[in-house]
Coordinates of C-alpha atoms in Angstrom, one line a residue:
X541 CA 0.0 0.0 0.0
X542 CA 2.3 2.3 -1.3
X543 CA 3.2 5.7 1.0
X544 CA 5.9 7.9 -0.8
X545 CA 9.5 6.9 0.0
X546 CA 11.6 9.2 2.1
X547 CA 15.4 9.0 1.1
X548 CA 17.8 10.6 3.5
X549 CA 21.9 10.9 3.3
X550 CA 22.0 7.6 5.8
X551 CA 19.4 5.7 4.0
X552 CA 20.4 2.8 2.2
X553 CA 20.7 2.9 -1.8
X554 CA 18.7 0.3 -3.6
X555 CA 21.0 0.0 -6.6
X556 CA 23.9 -0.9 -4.5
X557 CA 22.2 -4.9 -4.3
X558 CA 22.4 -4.5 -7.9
X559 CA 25.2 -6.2 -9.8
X560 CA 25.5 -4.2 -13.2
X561 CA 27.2 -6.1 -16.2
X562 CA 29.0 -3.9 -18.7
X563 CA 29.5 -5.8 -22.3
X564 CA 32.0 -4.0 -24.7
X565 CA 29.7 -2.4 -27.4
X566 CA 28.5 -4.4 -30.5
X567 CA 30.5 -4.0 -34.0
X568 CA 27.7 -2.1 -35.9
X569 CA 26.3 -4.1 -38.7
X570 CA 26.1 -2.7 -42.5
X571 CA 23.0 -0.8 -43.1
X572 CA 20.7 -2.6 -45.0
X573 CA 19.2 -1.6 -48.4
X574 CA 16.3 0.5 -47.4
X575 CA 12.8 -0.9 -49.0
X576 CA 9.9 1.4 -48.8
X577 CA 6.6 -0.7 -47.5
X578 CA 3.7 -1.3 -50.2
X579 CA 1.1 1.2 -49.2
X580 CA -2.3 -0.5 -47.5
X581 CA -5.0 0.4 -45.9
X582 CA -5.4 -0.7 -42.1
X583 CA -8.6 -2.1 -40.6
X584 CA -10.3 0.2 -38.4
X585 CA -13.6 -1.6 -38.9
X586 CA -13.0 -5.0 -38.9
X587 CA -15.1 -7.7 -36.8
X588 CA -14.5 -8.6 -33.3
X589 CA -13.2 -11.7 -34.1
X590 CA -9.9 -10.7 -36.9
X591 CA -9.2 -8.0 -33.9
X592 CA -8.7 -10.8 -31.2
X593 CA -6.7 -12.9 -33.9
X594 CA -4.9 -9.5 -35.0
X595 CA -5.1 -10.2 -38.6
X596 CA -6.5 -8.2 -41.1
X597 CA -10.3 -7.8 -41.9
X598 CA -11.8 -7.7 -45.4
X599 CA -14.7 -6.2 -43.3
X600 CA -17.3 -8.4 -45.6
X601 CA -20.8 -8.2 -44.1
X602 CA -22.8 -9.7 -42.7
X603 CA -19.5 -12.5 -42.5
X604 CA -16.2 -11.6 -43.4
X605 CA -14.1 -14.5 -45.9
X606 CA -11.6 -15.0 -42.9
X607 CA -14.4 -15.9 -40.4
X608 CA -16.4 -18.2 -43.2
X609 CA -12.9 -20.2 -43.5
X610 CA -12.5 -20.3 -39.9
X611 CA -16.6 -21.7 -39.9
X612 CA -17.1 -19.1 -36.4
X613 CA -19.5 -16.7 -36.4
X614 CA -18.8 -13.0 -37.5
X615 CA -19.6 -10.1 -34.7
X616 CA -18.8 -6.4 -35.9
X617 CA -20.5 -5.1 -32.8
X618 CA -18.6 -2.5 -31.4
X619 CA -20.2 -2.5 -28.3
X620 CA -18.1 -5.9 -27.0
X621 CA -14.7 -4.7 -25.6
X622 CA -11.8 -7.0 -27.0
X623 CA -10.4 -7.0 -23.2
X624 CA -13.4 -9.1 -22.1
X625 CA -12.3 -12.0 -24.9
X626 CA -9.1 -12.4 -23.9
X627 CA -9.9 -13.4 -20.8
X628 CA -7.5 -12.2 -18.5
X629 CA -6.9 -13.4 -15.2
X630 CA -9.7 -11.8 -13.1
X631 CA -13.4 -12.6 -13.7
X632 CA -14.7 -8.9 -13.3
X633 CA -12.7 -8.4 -16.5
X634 CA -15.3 -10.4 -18.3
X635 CA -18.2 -7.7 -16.5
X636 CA -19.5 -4.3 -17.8
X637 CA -19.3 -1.3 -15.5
X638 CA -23.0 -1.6 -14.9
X639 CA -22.7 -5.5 -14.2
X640 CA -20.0 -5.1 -11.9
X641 CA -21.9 -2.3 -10.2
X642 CA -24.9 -4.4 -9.9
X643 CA -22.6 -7.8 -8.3
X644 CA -20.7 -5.7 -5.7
X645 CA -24.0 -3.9 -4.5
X646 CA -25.6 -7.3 -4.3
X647 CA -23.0 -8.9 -2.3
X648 CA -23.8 -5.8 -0.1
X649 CA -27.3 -6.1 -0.4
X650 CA -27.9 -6.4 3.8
X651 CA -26.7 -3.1 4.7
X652 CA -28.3 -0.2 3.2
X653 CA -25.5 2.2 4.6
X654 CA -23.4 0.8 2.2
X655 CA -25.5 0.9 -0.6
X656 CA -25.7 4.7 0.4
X657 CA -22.1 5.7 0.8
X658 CA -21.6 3.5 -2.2
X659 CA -23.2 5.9 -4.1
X660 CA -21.3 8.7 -3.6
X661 CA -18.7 10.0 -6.2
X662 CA -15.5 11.7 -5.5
X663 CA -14.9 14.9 -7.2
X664 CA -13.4 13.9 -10.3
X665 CA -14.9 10.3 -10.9
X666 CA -18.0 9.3 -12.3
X667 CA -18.2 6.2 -10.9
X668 CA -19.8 5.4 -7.4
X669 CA -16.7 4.9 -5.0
X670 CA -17.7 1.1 -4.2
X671 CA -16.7 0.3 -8.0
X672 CA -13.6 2.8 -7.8
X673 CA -12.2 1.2 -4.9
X674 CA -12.8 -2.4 -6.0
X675 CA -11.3 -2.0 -9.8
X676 CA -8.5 -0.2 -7.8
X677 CA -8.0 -3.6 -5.7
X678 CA -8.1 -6.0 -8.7
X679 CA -5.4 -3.5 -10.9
X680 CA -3.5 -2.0 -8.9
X681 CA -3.2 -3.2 -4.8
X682 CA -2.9 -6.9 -6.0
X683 CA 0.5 -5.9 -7.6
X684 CA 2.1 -5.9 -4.6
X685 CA 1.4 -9.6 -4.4
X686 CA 4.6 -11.4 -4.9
X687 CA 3.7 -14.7 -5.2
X688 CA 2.2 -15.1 -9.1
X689 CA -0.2 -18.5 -7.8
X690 CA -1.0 -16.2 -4.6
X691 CA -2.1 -13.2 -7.1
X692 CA -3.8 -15.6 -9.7
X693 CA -6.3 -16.4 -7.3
X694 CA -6.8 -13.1 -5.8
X695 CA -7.6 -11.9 -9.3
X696 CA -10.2 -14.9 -10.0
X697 CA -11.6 -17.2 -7.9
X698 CA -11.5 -15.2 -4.6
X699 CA -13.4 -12.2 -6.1
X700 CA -15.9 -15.2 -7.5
X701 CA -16.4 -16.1 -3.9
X702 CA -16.1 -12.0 -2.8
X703 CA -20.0 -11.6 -5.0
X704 CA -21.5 -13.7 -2.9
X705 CA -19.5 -13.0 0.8
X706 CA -20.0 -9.6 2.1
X707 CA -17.1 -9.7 4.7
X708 CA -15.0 -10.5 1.4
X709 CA -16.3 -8.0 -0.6
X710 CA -16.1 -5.4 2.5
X711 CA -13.0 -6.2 3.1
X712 CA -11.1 -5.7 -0.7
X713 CA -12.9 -2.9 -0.8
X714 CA -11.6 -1.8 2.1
X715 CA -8.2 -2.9 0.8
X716 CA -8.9 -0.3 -2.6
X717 CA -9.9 2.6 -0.3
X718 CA -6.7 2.4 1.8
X719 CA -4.4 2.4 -1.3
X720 CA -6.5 5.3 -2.4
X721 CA -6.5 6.8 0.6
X722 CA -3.0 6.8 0.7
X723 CA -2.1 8.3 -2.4
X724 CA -4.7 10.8 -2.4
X725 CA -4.7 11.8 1.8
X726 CA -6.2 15.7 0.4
X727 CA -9.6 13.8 -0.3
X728 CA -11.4 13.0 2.7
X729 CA -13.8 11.1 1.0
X730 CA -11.3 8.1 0.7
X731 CA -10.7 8.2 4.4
X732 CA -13.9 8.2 5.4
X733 CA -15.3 5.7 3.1
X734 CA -11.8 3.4 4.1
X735 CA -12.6 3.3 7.7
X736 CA -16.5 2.3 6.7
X737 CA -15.7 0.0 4.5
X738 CA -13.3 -1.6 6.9
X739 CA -15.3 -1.3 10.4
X740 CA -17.8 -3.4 8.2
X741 CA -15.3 -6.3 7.1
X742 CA -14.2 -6.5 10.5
X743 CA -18.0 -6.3 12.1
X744 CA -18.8 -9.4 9.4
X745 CA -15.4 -10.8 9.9
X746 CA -16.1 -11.3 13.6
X747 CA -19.7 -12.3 13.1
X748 CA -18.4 -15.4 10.5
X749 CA -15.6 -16.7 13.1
X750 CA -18.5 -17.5 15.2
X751 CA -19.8 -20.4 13.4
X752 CA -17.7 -23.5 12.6
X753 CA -15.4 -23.5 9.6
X754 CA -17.0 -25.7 6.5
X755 CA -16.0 -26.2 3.0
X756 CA -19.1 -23.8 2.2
X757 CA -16.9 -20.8 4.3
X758 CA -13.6 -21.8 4.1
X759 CA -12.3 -19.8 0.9
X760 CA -13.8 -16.4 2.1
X761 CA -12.5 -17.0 6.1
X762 CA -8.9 -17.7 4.2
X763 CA -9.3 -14.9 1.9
X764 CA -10.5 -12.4 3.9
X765 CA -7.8 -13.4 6.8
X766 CA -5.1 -12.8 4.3
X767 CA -5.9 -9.1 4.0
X768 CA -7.4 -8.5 8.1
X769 CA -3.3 -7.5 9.2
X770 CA -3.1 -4.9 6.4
X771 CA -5.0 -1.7 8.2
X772 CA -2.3 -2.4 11.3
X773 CA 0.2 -2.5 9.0
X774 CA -0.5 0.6 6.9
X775 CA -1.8 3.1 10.3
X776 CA -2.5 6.2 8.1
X777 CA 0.0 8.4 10.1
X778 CA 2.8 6.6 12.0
X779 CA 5.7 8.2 14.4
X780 CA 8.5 6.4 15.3
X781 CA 7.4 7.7 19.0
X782 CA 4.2 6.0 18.4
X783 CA 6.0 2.3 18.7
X784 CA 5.3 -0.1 21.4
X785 CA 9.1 0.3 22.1
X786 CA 9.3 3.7 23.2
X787 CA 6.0 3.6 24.4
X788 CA 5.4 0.3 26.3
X789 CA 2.1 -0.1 25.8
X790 CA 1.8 -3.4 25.3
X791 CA -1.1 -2.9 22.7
X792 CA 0.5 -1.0 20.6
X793 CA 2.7 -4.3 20.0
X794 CA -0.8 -5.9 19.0
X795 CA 0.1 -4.9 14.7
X796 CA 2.6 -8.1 15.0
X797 CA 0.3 -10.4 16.8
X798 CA -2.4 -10.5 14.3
X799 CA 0.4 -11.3 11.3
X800 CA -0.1 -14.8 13.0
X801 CA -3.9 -15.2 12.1
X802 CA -3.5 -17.1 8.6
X803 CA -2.0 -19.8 10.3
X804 CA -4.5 -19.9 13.3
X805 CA -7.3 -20.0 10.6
X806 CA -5.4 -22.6 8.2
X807 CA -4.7 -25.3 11.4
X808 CA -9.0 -24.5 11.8
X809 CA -9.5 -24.8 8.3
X810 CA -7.1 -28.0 7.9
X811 CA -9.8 -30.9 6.7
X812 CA -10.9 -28.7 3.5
X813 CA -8.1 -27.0 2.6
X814 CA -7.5 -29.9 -0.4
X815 CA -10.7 -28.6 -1.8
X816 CA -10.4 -24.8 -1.1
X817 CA -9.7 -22.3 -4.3
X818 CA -6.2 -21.9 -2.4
X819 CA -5.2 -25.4 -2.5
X820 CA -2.7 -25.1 -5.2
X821 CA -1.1 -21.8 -4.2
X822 CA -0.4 -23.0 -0.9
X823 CA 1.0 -26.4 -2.2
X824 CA 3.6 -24.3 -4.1
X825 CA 4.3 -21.9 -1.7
X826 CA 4.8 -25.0 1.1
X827 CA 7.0 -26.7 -1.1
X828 CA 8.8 -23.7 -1.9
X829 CA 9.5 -22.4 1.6
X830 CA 10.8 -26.2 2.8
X831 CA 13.3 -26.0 -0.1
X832 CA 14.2 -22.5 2.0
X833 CA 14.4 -23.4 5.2
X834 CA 14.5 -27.2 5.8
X835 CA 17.5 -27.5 4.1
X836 CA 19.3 -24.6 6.1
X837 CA 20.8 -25.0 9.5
X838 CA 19.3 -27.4 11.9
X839 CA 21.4 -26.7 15.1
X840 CA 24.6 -25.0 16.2
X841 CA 25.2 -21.7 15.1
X842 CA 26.8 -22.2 11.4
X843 CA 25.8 -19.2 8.8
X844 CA 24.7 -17.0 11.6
X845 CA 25.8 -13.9 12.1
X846 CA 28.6 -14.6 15.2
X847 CA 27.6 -11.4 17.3
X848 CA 24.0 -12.0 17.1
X849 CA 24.6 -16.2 17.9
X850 CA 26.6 -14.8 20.9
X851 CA 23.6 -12.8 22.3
X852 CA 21.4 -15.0 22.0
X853 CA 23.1 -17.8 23.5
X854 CA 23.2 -20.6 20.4
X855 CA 26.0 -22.5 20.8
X856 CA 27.1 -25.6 18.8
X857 CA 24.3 -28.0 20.5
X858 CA 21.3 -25.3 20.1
X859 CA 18.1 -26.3 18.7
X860 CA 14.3 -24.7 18.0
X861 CA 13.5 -26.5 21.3
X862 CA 15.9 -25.5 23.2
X863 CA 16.2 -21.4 22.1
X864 CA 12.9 -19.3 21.5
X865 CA 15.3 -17.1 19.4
X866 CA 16.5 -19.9 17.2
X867 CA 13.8 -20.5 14.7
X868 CA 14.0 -16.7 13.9
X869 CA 17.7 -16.7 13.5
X870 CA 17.2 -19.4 11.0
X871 CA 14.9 -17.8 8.9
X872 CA 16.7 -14.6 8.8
X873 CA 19.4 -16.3 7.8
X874 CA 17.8 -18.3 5.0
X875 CA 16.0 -14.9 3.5
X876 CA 19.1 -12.7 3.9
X877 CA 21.1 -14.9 0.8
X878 CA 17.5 -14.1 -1.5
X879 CA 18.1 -12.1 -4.4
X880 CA 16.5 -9.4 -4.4
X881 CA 13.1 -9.3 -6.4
X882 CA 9.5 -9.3 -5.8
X883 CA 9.1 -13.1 -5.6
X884 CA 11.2 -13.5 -2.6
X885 CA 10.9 -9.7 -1.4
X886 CA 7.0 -11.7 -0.3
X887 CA 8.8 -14.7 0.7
X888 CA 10.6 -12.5 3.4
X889 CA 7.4 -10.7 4.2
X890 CA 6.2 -14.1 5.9
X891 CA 8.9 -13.5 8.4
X892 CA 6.9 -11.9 10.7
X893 CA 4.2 -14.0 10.4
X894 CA 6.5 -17.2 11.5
X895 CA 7.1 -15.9 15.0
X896 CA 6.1 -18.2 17.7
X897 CA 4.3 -16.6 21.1
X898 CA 7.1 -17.1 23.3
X899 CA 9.5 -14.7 21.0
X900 CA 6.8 -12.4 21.2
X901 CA 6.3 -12.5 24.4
X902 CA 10.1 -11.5 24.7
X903 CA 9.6 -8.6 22.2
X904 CA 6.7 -7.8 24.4
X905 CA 9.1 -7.3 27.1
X906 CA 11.6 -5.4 24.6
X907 CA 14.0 -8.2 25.0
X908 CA 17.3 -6.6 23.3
X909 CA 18.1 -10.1 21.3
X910 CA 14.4 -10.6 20.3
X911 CA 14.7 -6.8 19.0
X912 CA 17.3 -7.1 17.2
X913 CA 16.5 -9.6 15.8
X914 CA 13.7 -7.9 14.3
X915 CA 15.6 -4.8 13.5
X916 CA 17.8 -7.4 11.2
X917 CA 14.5 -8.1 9.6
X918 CA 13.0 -4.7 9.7
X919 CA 16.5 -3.4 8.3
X920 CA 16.2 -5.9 4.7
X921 CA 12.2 -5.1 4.3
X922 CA 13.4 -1.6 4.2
X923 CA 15.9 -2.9 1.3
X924 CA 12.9 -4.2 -0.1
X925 CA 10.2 -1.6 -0.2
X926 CA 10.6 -1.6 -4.1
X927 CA 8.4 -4.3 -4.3
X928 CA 6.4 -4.2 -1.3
X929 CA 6.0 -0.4 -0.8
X930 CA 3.6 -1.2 2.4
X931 CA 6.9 -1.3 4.5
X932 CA 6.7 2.8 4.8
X933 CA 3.7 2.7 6.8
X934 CA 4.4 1.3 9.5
X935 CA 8.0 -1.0 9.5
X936 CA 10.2 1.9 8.8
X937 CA 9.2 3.7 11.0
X938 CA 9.2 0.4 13.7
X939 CA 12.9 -0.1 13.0
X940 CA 13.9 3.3 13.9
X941 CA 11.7 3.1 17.3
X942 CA 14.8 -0.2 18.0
X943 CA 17.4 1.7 16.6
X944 CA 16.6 4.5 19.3
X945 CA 15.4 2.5 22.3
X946 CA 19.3 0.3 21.9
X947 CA 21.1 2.8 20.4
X948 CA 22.7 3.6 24.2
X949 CA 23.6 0.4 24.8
X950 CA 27.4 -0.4 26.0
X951 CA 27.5 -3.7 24.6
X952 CA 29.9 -3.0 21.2
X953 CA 27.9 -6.4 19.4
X954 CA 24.8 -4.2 19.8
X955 CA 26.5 -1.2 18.6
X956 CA 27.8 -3.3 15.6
X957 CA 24.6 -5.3 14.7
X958 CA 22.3 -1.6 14.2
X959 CA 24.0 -0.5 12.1
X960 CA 22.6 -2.3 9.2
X961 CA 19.0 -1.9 10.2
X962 CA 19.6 1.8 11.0
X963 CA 21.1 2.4 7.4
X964 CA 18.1 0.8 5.6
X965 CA 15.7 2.5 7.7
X966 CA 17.3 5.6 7.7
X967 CA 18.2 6.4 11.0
X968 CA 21.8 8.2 12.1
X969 CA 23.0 6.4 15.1
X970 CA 24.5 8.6 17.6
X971 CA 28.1 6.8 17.7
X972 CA 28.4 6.4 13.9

């Protein structure tokens, strides 16, 4: 949810992850003979069909020679738009303005509030701000998904499922009103109709958790739990000062916790998961992140960073059972050696969403290991925010808050290991 990028002297530059390969120039070929092109005339009028196959029309009515050989039936209607035959990934791509219209205000059908503020326009769009916000979620927000199987579905069978869910539909519109929100913070209308649109998803949300989980619910409970930790994780003004470390107030700490609900919902949701829409995504993801990080380190501290190992207390014997902080170590670890590119930019995303209660429960305490541990993490989102440009709302912001609260510290491991996380974040560091 993209917020504008502040780059400072001590911020860290993006292109220096880059590896740029210079090839000595090319010898430059002969010229050609130049042949002027036979003059023809283009078809502006053709049929539907010669436009899709992006040949040329002979524009023969009632049935042009091309469609008679082909034995398919001619269409010059010019009222059919060639995006809807192509058939692109999402299904509201196949659906006029006014159908689309007519689908999201029926999955909304229960609350005539909605229907209401639906209605309303902002000042230089025609279209009622239910259908802005939702064609903003399907071509723009879902671009920040990483995963390609993760985005296919969100573009196609979970907006299937959103026409007939409204704590779905709510809640991606309430996903396409932050984003607009955000870029657009003069118009109040977009605030307002964000926090509507997501004090209704939550209301429904809550209200749907109450019965059992079935394979009639299961896609919209996973779907909608996907997108719940977003409004935490994009607060629409943030302040380093506002951080749960500077402020110990334990719920401000709560934005982390709820990164944890996919998996609380998936170990519910476990018996119909084979038949869910996200069955297949999740198979490739799974096998995917045990590629990552089953075949990294296992105990003992080898390829972790020796400072952090030290603080932690991991020696060669360590284990996940034996060391709340050793699970995360291991991850970081894995997702530091990624290259850098949206793919694995969301694979390190899930990092937060990994940690285990008793290593929140020491970052709940501001446990200087647990936090720097976090800073490490904080530090290479930061790196990352090319790709997922949600990491100014709040995480930047998070990782200066750690940089601050240990920045005093005595302890020259501690001093060493900020540095990183305070030059992708953009912090200067008293002692540097």
């Amino acid at each position: 949810m993209a917020a504008t990028r502040v780059i400072t002297s001590t911020s860290i530059d993006i292109r220096s992850w880059q590896t740029v390969f210079r090839l000595p120039p090319p010898k430059r070929p002969q010229s050609p003979p130049y042949h002027a092109r036979r003059p023809h005339k283009k078809s502006r009028a053709g049929c539907i069909i010669c436009k899709r196959r992006r040949v040329k029309c002979d524009e023969t009515r009632p049935s042009c020679r091309r469609c008679e050989k082909l034995g398919v039936s001619c269409n010059y209607s010019q009222n059919q738009d060639l995006q809807q035959m192509k058939e692109p990934d999402g299904t509201v791509f196949s659906l006029s303005l006014k159908d689309l219209e007519s689908k999201v205000n029926q999955a909304l059908a229960t609350d005539s509030d909605c229907l209401e503020i639906g209605a309303l326009k902002t000042a230089n769009d025609a279209r009622p701000i239910t259908i802005v916000a939702f064609q903003h979620f399907m071509n723009h927000s879902t671009d920040t998904v990483g995963h390609p199987s993760i985005r296919h579905v969100m573009k196609s069978d979970m907006i299937r499922v959103a026409f007939g869910c409204p704590h779905l539909m709510y809640t991606i519109l309430g996903v396409g009103g932050l984003h607009l929100s955000r870029i657009r913070p003069q118009d109040q209308t977009w605030r307002l109709a964000e926090i509507y649109f997501w004090q209704q998803a939550i209301k429904a949300y809550q209200a749907a958790l109450s019965s059992k989980v079935s394979p009639q619910n299961v896609d919209a409970l996973l779907s909608t739990c996907m997108f719940m930790g977003i409004t935490s994780l994009c607060p629409d003004r943030f302040e380093p000062t506002d951080s749960w470390v500077l402020t110990n107030a334990p719920g401000a700490m709560n934005w982390l916790c709820l990164q944890s609900g996919l998996r609380t919902i998936i170990e519910l949701a476990g018996p119909y998961i084979q038949s869910s829409i996200w069955a297949s995504a999740f198979q490739q993801t799974h096998q995917e992140e045990v590629q990552l990080y089953e075949d990294g380190v296992t105990q003992g501290r080898d390829g972790l960073d020796p400072d952090l190992a030290d603080l932690c207390g991991v020696d060669d014997s360590t284990t996940t059972s034996t060391n709340p902080y050793y699970e995360p170590l291991k991850i970081l670890a894995a997702i530091s050696l990624l290259e850098k590119n949206m793919k694995n930019a969301s694979q390190c995303a899930t990092f937060m969403g990994r940690l285990e209660n008793d290593f929140l429960a020491l970052l709940r305490e501001r446990d200087p290991p647990a936090l720097l541990i976090l800073a490490q993490w904080m530090g290479l989102m930061c790196t990352l925010s090319e790709w997922q440009p949600w990491v100014e709302g709040r995480i930047r912001g998070e990782c200066k808050a750690i940089c601050m609260y240990l920045e005093h510290s005595a302890d020259p491991r501690i001093q060493r290991l900020l540095r990183f996380p305070a030059s992708a974040c953009g912090y200067s560091l008293a002692y540097v």
